[in-house]
XYZ file of C-alpha atoms in Angstrom:
733
model
C -34.483 -68.375 -18.883
C -34.479 -71.889 -17.260
C -31.064 -71.069 -15.824
C -32.410 -67.831 -14.303
C -35.359 -69.736 -12.720
C -32.980 -72.258 -11.175
C -30.924 -69.441 -9.649
C -34.047 -67.824 -8.159
C -35.201 -71.173 -6.693
C -31.756 -71.762 -5.225
C -31.786 -68.293 -3.567
C -35.210 -69.029 -2.054
C -34.053 -72.327 -0.534
C -30.938 -70.696 0.876
C -33.004 -67.974 2.556
C -35.375 -70.514 4.154
C -32.425 -72.565 5.361
C -30.826 -69.494 6.911
C -34.007 -68.610 8.816
C -34.396 -72.161 10.091
C -30.795 -72.288 11.306
C -31.218 -68.969 13.091
C -34.353 -70.119 14.917
C -32.771 -73.410 15.986
C -29.675 -71.677 17.308
C -31.662 -69.142 19.326
C -33.558 -71.975 21.071
C -31.017 -74.731 21.595
C -27.495 -73.292 21.364
C -27.291 -71.775 24.817
C -27.918 -74.959 26.882
C -25.609 -76.981 24.736
C -22.794 -74.434 25.056
C -23.409 -74.242 28.774
C -23.177 -77.993 29.130
C -20.095 -78.358 27.030
C -18.153 -75.653 28.889
C -19.182 -76.598 32.474
C -15.945 -77.428 34.233
C -16.634 -76.437 37.834
C -17.065 -79.377 40.248
C -18.820 -79.699 43.540
C -21.873 -77.602 42.787
C -25.448 -77.962 41.708
C -26.314 -78.068 38.055
C -27.414 -74.860 36.297
C -29.302 -75.155 33.025
C -29.882 -72.399 30.451
C -32.077 -73.827 27.775
C -34.759 -72.886 25.316
C -36.376 -76.359 25.119
C -40.028 -76.795 25.891
C -41.534 -78.546 28.822
C -41.561 -82.316 28.813
C -38.267 -82.523 26.928
C -36.101 -85.026 28.713
C -32.484 -84.140 29.485
C -30.126 -86.868 28.369
C -27.650 -86.427 31.240
C -27.274 -84.638 34.509
C -23.752 -83.669 35.423
C -22.290 -81.457 38.038
C -21.643 -78.019 36.497
C -20.873 -74.605 37.852
C -22.712 -71.302 37.534
C -21.012 -70.311 34.252
C -22.831 -68.344 31.518
C -21.995 -67.815 27.882
C -23.652 -65.738 25.205
C -27.308 -65.784 24.337
C -28.678 -64.649 20.985
C -31.796 -62.862 19.896
C -32.849 -62.063 16.349
C -33.132 -58.326 15.533
C -36.279 -56.752 14.200
C -38.466 -59.565 15.559
C -42.049 -58.351 15.661
C -44.192 -61.333 16.712
C -47.367 -61.040 18.806
C -45.626 -62.389 21.953
C -42.243 -61.599 23.489
C -39.484 -63.718 21.992
C -37.814 -66.271 24.244
C -34.108 -65.555 24.535
C -33.051 -68.358 26.932
C -33.649 -69.992 30.328
C -31.790 -69.960 33.654
C -32.010 -72.955 35.973
C -30.396 -74.312 39.106
C -30.874 -77.799 40.658
C -29.747 -76.964 44.156
C -33.342 -77.016 45.377
C -35.941 -79.563 44.609
C -39.001 -77.502 45.152
C -40.090 -74.144 43.739
C -38.168 -72.033 46.231
C -35.641 -70.720 43.668
C -36.193 -67.111 42.457
C -34.406 -65.712 39.390
C -33.617 -62.077 38.667
C -31.654 -59.945 36.153
C -29.739 -56.674 36.374
C -27.642 -54.695 33.928
C -28.265 -53.222 30.472
C -31.927 -53.377 29.526
C -32.932 -55.443 32.519
C -36.612 -54.901 33.295
C -37.193 -52.767 30.172
C -35.835 -54.641 27.182
C -35.364 -58.043 28.822
C -37.667 -59.655 31.388
C -37.165 -62.886 33.361
C -39.743 -65.223 34.883
C -38.570 -65.353 38.475
C -39.876 -68.879 38.963
C -38.931 -70.575 35.687
C -35.888 -68.445 34.775
C -37.166 -67.842 31.225
C -35.710 -64.665 29.643
C -37.838 -62.846 27.041
C -37.098 -59.831 24.810
C -39.922 -57.347 25.409
C -39.061 -54.896 22.582
C -38.070 -54.945 18.964
C -34.264 -54.818 18.798
C -32.016 -53.190 16.200
C -28.446 -54.456 15.916
C -27.367 -51.249 14.201
C -28.367 -49.295 17.325
C -26.868 -51.761 19.865
C -25.294 -55.083 18.996
C -25.060 -56.665 22.487
C -26.208 -56.264 26.086
C -24.350 -57.240 29.262
C -26.571 -58.640 32.069
C -26.047 -60.145 35.496
C -27.995 -63.274 36.566
C -28.866 -63.957 40.205
C -30.769 -66.880 41.832
C -31.864 -66.723 45.468
C -33.881 -68.853 47.903
C -37.402 -67.499 48.086
C -37.653 -68.384 51.806
C -34.242 -67.428 53.151
C -33.241 -64.867 50.539
C -29.770 -66.372 50.295
C -27.923 -66.706 46.988
C -28.105 -70.179 45.621
C -25.416 -69.542 42.982
C -22.733 -66.893 42.587
C -23.827 -63.841 40.542
C -22.614 -64.224 36.973
C -22.475 -61.864 33.971
C -23.461 -63.003 30.511
C -23.998 -61.327 27.118
C -27.058 -61.292 24.903
C -26.057 -60.617 21.301
C -28.472 -59.269 18.712
C -28.224 -61.355 15.562
C -28.125 -59.420 12.309
C -30.620 -59.678 9.481
C -30.360 -57.932 6.115
C -32.429 -54.863 6.975
C -30.132 -52.036 5.700
C -29.666 -51.089 2.092
C -26.258 -49.847 0.812
C -25.816 -46.054 0.783
C -23.470 -43.709 -1.106
C -22.734 -41.159 1.605
C -20.547 -38.856 -0.552
C -22.769 -38.642 -3.617
C -23.726 -37.201 -5.963
C -20.282 -37.309 -7.554
C -18.610 -35.057 -10.104
C -15.635 -36.127 -12.168
C -13.686 -35.015 -15.225
C -11.566 -36.882 -17.725
C -9.758 -35.713 -20.835
C -11.399 -36.296 -24.157
C -9.884 -38.919 -26.449
C -8.690 -40.901 -23.430
C -7.878 -44.588 -23.957
C -10.321 -47.348 -23.044
C -9.858 -48.401 -19.419
C -8.755 -44.958 -18.215
C -9.860 -44.514 -14.612
C -12.349 -41.693 -14.061
C -13.429 -41.892 -10.401
C -14.011 -44.430 -7.610
C -17.284 -44.339 -5.679
C -17.892 -45.945 -2.292
C -21.063 -47.308 -0.698
C -21.519 -48.467 2.903
C -23.895 -51.035 4.453
C -24.898 -50.808 8.110
C -25.436 -54.570 8.415
C -22.929 -56.891 10.117
C -20.002 -57.426 7.716
C -18.818 -60.608 9.520
C -22.141 -62.398 9.636
C -23.492 -63.725 6.383
C -23.550 -61.679 3.174
C -25.740 -58.856 4.407
C -22.920 -56.322 3.946
C -21.166 -57.849 0.942
C -21.632 -55.312 -1.875
C -21.456 -55.704 -5.626
C -21.452 -52.643 -7.986
C -23.043 -52.368 -11.382
C -23.779 -49.566 -13.873
C -27.414 -48.810 -14.629
C -26.961 -45.784 -16.917
C -23.952 -44.616 -18.909
C -23.264 -47.506 -21.268
C -21.531 -47.906 -23.626
C -19.350 -44.925 -22.675
C -18.349 -46.030 -19.175
C -18.019 -49.217 -17.100
C -17.631 -49.935 -13.372
C -15.587 -52.540 -11.534
C -18.054 -54.713 -9.508
C -15.784 -54.957 -6.490
C -13.794 -51.694 -6.328
C -16.518 -49.439 -7.827
C -13.960 -47.728 -10.117
C -15.563 -46.103 -13.154
C -13.517 -46.357 -16.364
C -13.674 -45.246 -20.001
C -15.390 -47.931 -22.067
C -15.592 -46.299 -25.519
C -12.721 -45.247 -27.784
C -12.462 -41.721 -29.221
C -14.844 -39.814 -26.965
C -14.822 -36.260 -28.403
C -15.718 -33.251 -26.237
C -16.744 -31.275 -29.302
C -19.426 -33.940 -29.968
C -20.633 -34.367 -26.381
C -19.207 -32.892 -23.205
C -21.343 -34.042 -20.230
C -22.490 -37.522 -19.190
C -24.703 -38.800 -16.359
C -23.738 -42.235 -15.012
C -25.905 -44.148 -12.482
C -24.095 -46.710 -10.287
C -25.880 -49.366 -8.186
C -24.521 -51.092 -5.071
C -26.299 -54.329 -4.033
C -25.727 -56.412 -0.874
C -26.028 -60.183 -0.372
C -23.218 -60.460 -2.914
C -25.531 -59.260 -5.616
C -27.886 -62.260 -5.291
C -31.654 -62.143 -5.403
C -33.256 -60.783 -2.290
C -30.435 -58.365 -1.550
C -31.006 -54.661 -0.959
C -29.515 -51.985 -3.228
C -28.723 -48.245 -3.410
C -27.803 -45.969 -6.313
C -25.858 -42.767 -6.925
C -25.364 -40.435 -9.872
C -21.940 -39.491 -11.213
C -21.674 -36.398 -13.445
C -18.709 -36.828 -15.778
C -17.345 -33.990 -17.939
C -14.919 -34.452 -20.777
C -11.986 -32.043 -20.510
C -10.803 -30.282 -23.621
C -7.490 -31.003 -25.316
C -6.072 -29.101 -28.271
C -7.238 -31.443 -30.982
C -8.758 -28.871 -33.357
C -6.823 -26.314 -35.451
C -7.960 -22.675 -35.906
C -9.997 -21.992 -39.026
C -10.678 -18.634 -40.724
C -14.336 -18.016 -41.444
C -13.366 -16.632 -44.869
C -10.442 -17.255 -47.126
C -10.445 -13.651 -48.445
C -10.943 -10.413 -46.512
C -11.268 -6.995 -48.180
C -10.879 -3.639 -46.413
C -11.017 0.005 -47.551
C -8.731 2.203 -45.424
C -8.509 6.016 -45.731
C -4.999 7.277 -46.285
C -5.252 9.629 -43.284
C -5.915 6.788 -40.845
C -3.829 7.562 -37.723
C -1.030 5.219 -36.766
C -2.107 2.534 -34.322
C -5.781 2.796 -35.288
C -7.817 -0.201 -36.386
C -8.010 -0.784 -40.138
C -9.835 -4.139 -40.140
C -10.486 -7.404 -38.269
C -9.972 -11.067 -39.083
C -10.849 -14.082 -36.962
C -10.002 -17.766 -36.954
C -12.475 -19.929 -35.046
C -11.343 -22.887 -32.941
C -13.673 -25.600 -31.671
C -11.509 -26.044 -28.615
C -11.997 -23.925 -25.507
C -9.817 -22.002 -23.058
C -6.104 -21.903 -23.690
C -6.468 -24.556 -26.396
C -8.562 -22.162 -28.498
C -6.180 -19.181 -28.293
C -4.301 -18.213 -31.428
C -1.840 -15.561 -32.526
C -1.951 -13.719 -35.837
C 0.926 -12.659 -38.061
C 1.510 -11.248 -41.550
C 3.644 -13.697 -43.511
C 3.501 -12.137 -47.008
C 2.806 -8.865 -48.838
C 4.183 -6.303 -46.371
C 7.818 -5.874 -47.314
C 7.833 -2.194 -46.302
C 6.376 -2.881 -42.844
C 3.350 -0.607 -43.338
C 0.923 -2.870 -41.426
C 0.901 -4.938 -38.283
C -1.648 -7.366 -36.869
C -2.221 -7.849 -33.144
C -4.374 -10.308 -31.228
C -7.305 -9.212 -29.087
C -7.021 -11.508 -26.059
C -10.727 -11.146 -25.247
C -12.358 -11.673 -28.642
C -9.517 -13.697 -30.196
C -9.617 -11.452 -33.256
C -6.719 -10.233 -35.366
C -6.676 -6.386 -35.438
C -5.028 -4.844 -38.512
C -3.205 -1.568 -37.717
C -0.896 0.929 -39.452
C 2.785 1.164 -38.594
C 3.527 3.778 -41.272
C 1.285 6.442 -42.852
C -0.538 5.577 -46.072
C -0.085 7.673 -49.208
C -2.768 7.386 -51.822
C -0.610 9.184 -54.371
C 2.233 6.636 -54.100
C 0.417 3.298 -53.508
C -3.267 2.515 -53.574
C -3.520 -1.302 -53.048
C -1.999 -3.895 -50.726
C -2.385 -7.704 -50.671
C -1.429 -9.426 -47.425
C -1.376 -13.030 -46.293
C -2.133 -13.556 -42.608
C -1.719 -16.678 -40.520
C -3.443 -17.847 -37.310
C -1.458 -20.250 -35.112
C -2.513 -22.032 -31.922
C -0.560 -21.005 -28.835
C -0.627 -24.504 -27.366
C -0.044 -27.821 -29.097
C -1.221 -31.301 -28.116
C 1.223 -34.209 -28.617
C -1.626 -36.720 -28.940
C -3.259 -34.778 -31.773
C -2.032 -34.429 -35.292
C -1.570 -30.985 -36.853
C -1.629 -28.695 -38.562
C -2.615 -26.168 -35.882
C -2.576 -23.106 -38.125
C -4.569 -21.586 -40.955
C -4.024 -18.772 -43.477
C -6.212 -16.186 -45.217
C -5.709 -13.410 -47.804
C -6.357 -9.749 -46.955
C -6.787 -7.145 -49.697
C -6.545 -3.464 -48.717
C -7.681 -0.548 -50.858
C -6.335 2.899 -49.903
C -8.953 5.629 -50.083
C -7.896 9.169 -51.013
C -8.367 11.840 -48.322
C -7.938 15.578 -48.166
C -4.747 15.768 -46.123
C -3.517 18.827 -44.237
C -0.376 20.677 -45.334
C 2.960 19.106 -44.552
C 5.859 21.224 -43.240
C 9.298 20.630 -44.659
C 10.544 20.123 -41.097
C 8.707 19.058 -37.975
C 10.676 21.723 -36.048
C 12.629 24.815 -37.099
C 15.640 26.296 -35.274
C 16.407 29.968 -36.028
C 18.957 32.437 -34.616
C 18.908 36.226 -34.323
C 21.197 38.768 -32.653
C 19.760 40.595 -29.705
C 20.563 43.949 -31.320
C 18.896 43.008 -34.624
C 16.822 45.836 -36.188
C 13.048 45.760 -36.517
C 11.678 43.897 -39.599
C 14.876 41.855 -39.951
C 14.160 38.479 -41.601
C 14.939 35.750 -39.083
C 14.078 32.702 -41.197
C 11.482 30.995 -43.411
C 9.110 28.027 -42.895
C 7.621 26.109 -45.824
C 4.710 23.660 -46.182
C 3.025 21.912 -49.111
C -0.323 20.262 -49.844
C 0.317 16.501 -50.263
C -2.914 16.044 -52.230
C -2.862 15.896 -55.992
C -4.921 19.114 -56.193
C -2.079 21.148 -54.646
C -3.967 23.877 -52.775
C -2.083 27.160 -51.953
C -0.880 27.546 -48.358
C -1.277 30.417 -45.899
C 0.948 30.883 -42.823
C 0.064 32.339 -39.406
C 1.667 32.657 -35.965
C -0.286 31.234 -33.068
C -0.425 34.323 -30.854
C -0.934 32.178 -27.757
C 2.746 31.290 -28.160
C 3.776 34.919 -28.905
C 1.829 37.004 -26.413
C 4.154 40.015 -26.702
C 3.940 39.928 -30.543
C 7.683 40.086 -30.982
C 7.557 38.321 -34.360
C 5.585 38.541 -37.626
C 5.185 36.133 -40.531
C 4.397 36.643 -44.187
C 1.143 34.754 -44.861
C 2.193 33.843 -48.422
C 5.843 32.815 -48.203
C 6.316 32.001 -44.467
C 9.093 34.513 -43.793
C 9.452 35.325 -40.073
C 10.557 38.866 -39.193
C 11.362 40.748 -35.990
C 8.592 43.022 -34.654
C 10.127 44.252 -31.367
C 13.672 44.568 -30.005
C 15.123 41.545 -28.244
C 17.155 41.246 -25.064
C 19.044 38.002 -24.543
C 19.457 38.719 -20.847
C 15.650 38.778 -20.506
C 14.699 35.843 -22.801
C 17.313 33.660 -24.426
C 14.786 31.460 -26.312
C 11.435 32.135 -27.968
C 9.280 29.170 -28.974
C 6.434 30.029 -31.313
C 3.964 27.864 -33.235
C 3.360 28.492 -36.945
C 0.198 27.139 -38.622
C -0.202 26.301 -42.285
C -3.741 26.293 -43.774
C -5.055 25.258 -47.166
C -6.730 28.075 -49.064
C -9.393 25.747 -50.467
C -10.166 24.021 -47.181
C -9.524 26.057 -44.048
C -10.189 23.040 -41.825
C -6.975 21.401 -43.000
C -4.390 22.922 -40.640
C -0.893 21.816 -39.728
C 1.396 23.162 -37.026
C 5.139 23.418 -36.631
C 7.258 24.633 -33.721
C 9.800 27.366 -34.426
C 12.524 27.790 -31.771
C 14.271 31.176 -32.040
C 17.551 31.566 -30.194
C 18.650 35.104 -29.297
C 22.388 35.445 -29.902
C 24.407 37.425 -27.408
C 26.224 40.709 -28.030
C 28.427 42.568 -25.547
C 25.914 45.067 -24.176
C 26.391 44.586 -20.419
C 29.346 45.791 -18.353
C 30.873 43.472 -15.740
C 30.336 44.202 -12.065
C 31.328 42.840 -8.678
C 29.883 39.407 -7.973
C 28.564 40.731 -4.655
C 28.698 43.820 -2.471
C 32.051 43.253 -0.832
C 32.916 44.728 2.595
C 36.513 44.080 3.605
C 37.994 44.193 7.128
C 41.556 45.313 7.892
C 43.296 44.515 11.176
C 45.199 47.310 12.931
C 48.011 44.956 13.719
C 48.125 43.580 10.169
C 51.300 43.160 8.196
C 52.238 44.899 4.942
C 51.214 42.812 1.915
C 48.353 41.155 3.813
C 45.444 40.053 1.592
C 42.435 42.058 2.673
C 39.814 40.776 0.205
C 39.536 38.615 -2.928
C 37.274 40.224 -5.508
C 35.592 38.592 -8.554
C 33.180 39.915 -11.192
C 30.166 38.663 -13.185
C 28.782 39.658 -16.593
C 25.219 39.101 -17.846
C 26.580 38.543 -21.347
C 27.629 35.095 -22.497
C 30.460 35.292 -25.056
C 31.322 32.186 -26.995
C 35.006 32.325 -26.036
C 34.115 32.855 -22.371
C 34.706 35.736 -19.965
C 37.997 37.498 -19.249
C 38.000 40.472 -16.860
C 40.641 43.165 -16.425
C 40.854 44.949 -13.052
C 42.602 48.292 -12.360
C 42.401 51.147 -9.924
C 40.941 54.441 -11.011
C 43.657 56.849 -12.249
C 43.537 59.056 -9.170
C 44.162 55.971 -6.982
C 47.165 54.628 -8.879
C 49.546 56.156 -6.324
C 47.388 55.077 -3.392
C 49.729 54.802 -0.339
C 47.413 52.397 1.492
C 46.295 49.618 -0.889
C 47.215 47.839 -4.080
C 45.717 44.993 -6.181
C 47.139 41.736 -7.594
C 45.688 39.698 -10.510
C 45.056 36.070 -9.554
C 44.860 34.912 -13.204
C 41.400 33.377 -12.615
C 39.198 36.426 -13.315
C 39.694 37.573 -9.714
C 42.059 39.952 -7.854
C 43.398 40.246 -4.325
C 43.424 43.594 -2.475
C 46.624 44.026 -0.413
C 47.581 46.427 2.402
C 50.775 48.481 1.847
C 51.663 49.251 5.494
C 50.719 48.346 9.100
C 49.989 51.816 10.528
C 46.223 51.727 10.176
C 44.386 53.063 13.269
C 40.695 53.364 13.898
C 41.028 56.656 15.772
C 42.786 58.076 12.743
C 40.435 56.703 10.014
C 37.818 54.066 10.455
C 36.783 53.357 6.828
C 38.464 53.478 3.387
C 36.849 53.404 -0.080
C 38.772 51.814 -2.955
C 37.232 52.299 -6.477
C 38.152 49.523 -8.973
C 37.484 49.494 -12.743
C 36.402 46.091 -14.238
C 36.565 45.646 -18.048
C 35.436 42.616 -20.112
C 36.883 41.269 -23.355
C 33.831 41.875 -25.539
C 33.676 43.771 -28.788
C 33.419 46.565 -27.999
C 34.751 46.188 -24.426
C 32.431 47.215 -21.572
C 33.605 48.428 -18.177
C 32.214 49.630 -14.871
C 33.586 51.178 -11.680
C 32.881 49.357 -8.437
C 33.851 50.579 -4.954
C 35.279 48.285 -2.276
C 34.590 49.361 1.318
C 37.401 48.593 3.800
C 36.903 48.856 7.560
C 39.719 49.117 10.082
C 39.085 46.736 12.984
C 40.690 45.556 16.150
C 41.827 41.951 15.904
C 43.244 39.345 18.204
C 46.829 38.113 18.000
C 45.587 35.375 15.640
C 44.126 37.962 13.262
C 40.479 37.325 14.218
C 38.315 40.469 13.965
C 36.867 41.425 17.345
C 35.641 45.010 17.045
C 35.329 47.552 14.248
C 33.716 50.520 16.153
C 35.703 53.726 16.922
C 34.290 54.166 20.421
C 35.292 50.649 21.284
C 38.900 51.714 20.947
C 38.988 53.362 24.394
C 37.714 50.203 26.056
C 40.183 47.630 27.236
C 40.146 44.426 25.308
C 40.729 42.358 28.437
C 40.174 42.909 32.169
C 42.765 42.230 34.828
C 42.121 41.044 38.385
C 42.438 44.636 39.733
C 39.772 45.847 37.289
C 37.411 43.109 38.393
C 37.949 44.080 42.069
C 37.191 47.729 41.202
C 33.996 46.707 39.419
C 32.938 44.660 42.437
C 33.626 47.565 44.818
C 31.567 49.956 42.687
C 28.671 47.498 42.618
C 28.777 47.297 46.456
C 28.784 51.094 46.653
C 25.729 51.251 44.413
C 23.942 48.751 46.626
C 24.678 50.910 49.728
C 23.210 53.977 47.996
C 20.100 52.023 47.085
C 19.681 50.850 50.692
C 19.984 54.431 51.976
C 17.442 55.596 49.460
C 14.961 52.894 50.482
C 15.479 53.731 54.168
C 14.709 57.378 53.479
C 11.464 56.443 51.715
C 10.333 54.365 54.694
C 10.199 57.543 56.841
C 8.030 59.463 54.413
C 4.871 59.047 56.535
C 6.351 60.551 59.751
C 5.023 63.971 60.930
C 6.597 66.873 59.157
C 6.771 69.107 62.330
C 7.500 67.919 65.861
C 5.455 70.085 68.190
C 6.236 70.652 71.851
C 3.157 70.607 74.064
C 4.568 73.495 76.168
C 5.516 75.586 73.136
C 2.430 77.523 72.280
C 2.752 80.367 69.894
C 0.118 82.712 68.765
C 0.474 84.037 65.314
C -1.616 86.957 64.174
C -1.536 87.890 60.561
C -3.114 91.069 59.335
C -3.857 91.811 55.798
C -6.312 94.115 54.171
C -6.773 92.135 50.933
C -9.745 89.976 50.265
C -9.209 86.270 50.613
C -8.303 84.427 47.526
C -9.931 81.221 48.647
C -8.025 77.988 48.963
C -5.257 79.175 46.667
C -4.116 81.807 49.196
C -3.489 79.128 51.810
C -0.192 78.346 50.086
C 1.191 81.720 51.173
C -0.133 81.526 54.740
C 0.311 77.931 55.819
C 0.412 77.764 59.634
C 3.024 75.036 59.578
C 5.217 77.234 57.442
C 4.883 80.138 59.843
C 5.678 77.927 62.824
C 8.732 76.422 61.119
C 9.952 78.900 58.535
C 12.956 76.808 57.513
C 10.874 73.576 57.065
C 12.474 70.193 57.492
C 16.032 69.919 56.239
C 15.742 73.378 54.762
C 12.781 72.497 52.458
C 9.505 74.304 52.498
C 6.323 72.306 52.136
C 4.103 73.031 49.147
C 0.411 72.471 48.779
C 0.539 71.618 45.106
C 2.750 68.557 45.783
C 1.511 65.319 47.346
C 2.539 64.754 50.945
C 4.495 61.628 49.962
C 6.764 63.756 47.805
C 7.129 66.782 50.039
C 10.540 65.971 51.389
C 12.148 63.915 48.610
C 15.813 64.815 48.039
C 16.482 67.502 45.527
C 16.721 66.478 41.949
C 20.208 65.304 41.185
C 21.158 64.772 44.801
C 21.467 60.963 44.532
C 22.138 60.954 40.785
C 25.259 62.990 41.478
C 26.413 60.208 43.766
C 25.766 57.627 41.037
C 27.714 59.627 38.467
C 30.573 60.002 40.895
C 30.539 56.256 41.542
C 30.587 55.453 37.822
C 33.458 57.874 37.292
C 35.381 56.208 40.072
C 34.521 52.819 38.551
C 35.983 53.624 35.126
C 39.068 55.270 36.626
C 39.697 52.172 38.707
C 39.105 49.899 35.720
C 41.517 51.805 33.497
C 44.079 52.092 36.271
C 43.898 48.393 37.128
C 44.038 47.392 33.486
C 47.165 49.457 32.829
C 48.716 48.120 35.996
């Protein structure tokens, strides 16, 4: 305690000494510096001083108008403006000198007495806002207005005081460190800042200390690094810590300002705890009809760690030699799920004893094992009423397609696996046998044929047979029965397609006209073999013959080269095709052969009889004849159009001097307008009409004098006849 009192007294004396030094410097430093650095010669003396009136100067030397720095203490709040310094010149002896300032803060922050040259700070200054001001001093003659000294710039610096506390700008902080870390392990480094001047005094010299968080953590007083201070910090005991750090200026001495921040520190988990089963013995009762893959029970090993460090896998290490069970891990709940790999049978085994093990997925080198735990699982199999069991999961039966009705195809069998041994009844699921082609004996499971079969219609029949317990109709089992229909030779072969062969007139004897193959709907085991032959009445056919190609096909050949379309356009060749079945089946198929005109290369060009009279190619003379006929047709058309253009001209040309009087007597009564046809005046005046035609009243005037029917058509026919004659003549030329 006496030592602490001495330290406090020492801090007080140091503070008073610092204030006194600051005040003395602000008053007397400027004149002294000005005097010591005056080197200019031949000028009047200029004095900048803060001394009071009546103080006698020790020496008067020639010095130039040179200014250095002035100082003013920040945050000064006295009743009167604070004196910063004084400007003075000795070039005049009377009071004619006038002083003025310009520059930063002149007239607002700093004011000068124009007669005495005293400079005062008019406002409270803050170094953290502005540390210095640059001003220009000027002294003039009050009478003449001339400069007495050259204008000179000088600086007024604001002296710092300890008026800013340290601040943690990035706080609050969050950090994490692994549990069980060694003492001295670095956790986080915090940083505080002080707005005071770091180069003047100790106002910005910071020292860090820990206020809360001992004895778990410590802090370096200079670097502010927080470290582990306690050995064996366990996350499972405590996970979160709040640490309060203090930063104090003035080097941590009394009178300094301080700031604090909070650091939240979390211990990170490591795998330092093994899994542990909540029980050493688990007992489960599982029904024997539990489906494969379904849950039979759960076990769980708890781990005090978290995340990946708490995950475990489960395995069966004893008691399951036959591989009936398996245990899987639920990744969400971290439970071991017991499941069946093979069906249970109460009648063969009723109890199982398993040993399961839980093992951590991750291991931690710094921690000592073991990281596993074991538990015993006892399983009791519960008897269940099981459905019938077929002797086979699937039956394959065969039947000939010509099998008689009620023929036994095969038998299915099922048994009751329970000890009671209930009788079994068999049924066909009619949804799989919609046509009811099969029946089954309900007592013994014999399947019989109900309707005839045709392999060419359906080669396979898949039906479902159900087996039901007599004592419990809800216990039903199903089995698939695949019935294959075996083939018999009941279909005759026939041509693979409807062939239509083409024979060239200029073909050669022995030319292959068509290659013919056959197909058979039957499917013999040894494969197909077809025999081809001509019908008996065509064996001595003078036109065609056949040749076996030894690949179930034949080639039809021509015997001569004298085929002509004008003689016979089409030939029909009947061919008998026989298979190798038992018994053999045969059919007669007719090949149609057309006689065609072909090019020299044997390419078919025309197969019509009427095309025979037409020339295959046209010569130059034929083309000229065609062109001449076309021109003739155009002339006829022009004449016809010219004739139609005169249709509106008067039918009778009357002479003005030719006047005839026609008197017609008749005693009959008039027949009205219809009688005018017999007594038309124009007809009487021109009995022969125009061009020998008589006008008629029942025909429109536009058509009165059209040429007679067939008049121009006869010309067209004649032209066409000439055209063909010329074409044929030119072609043969």
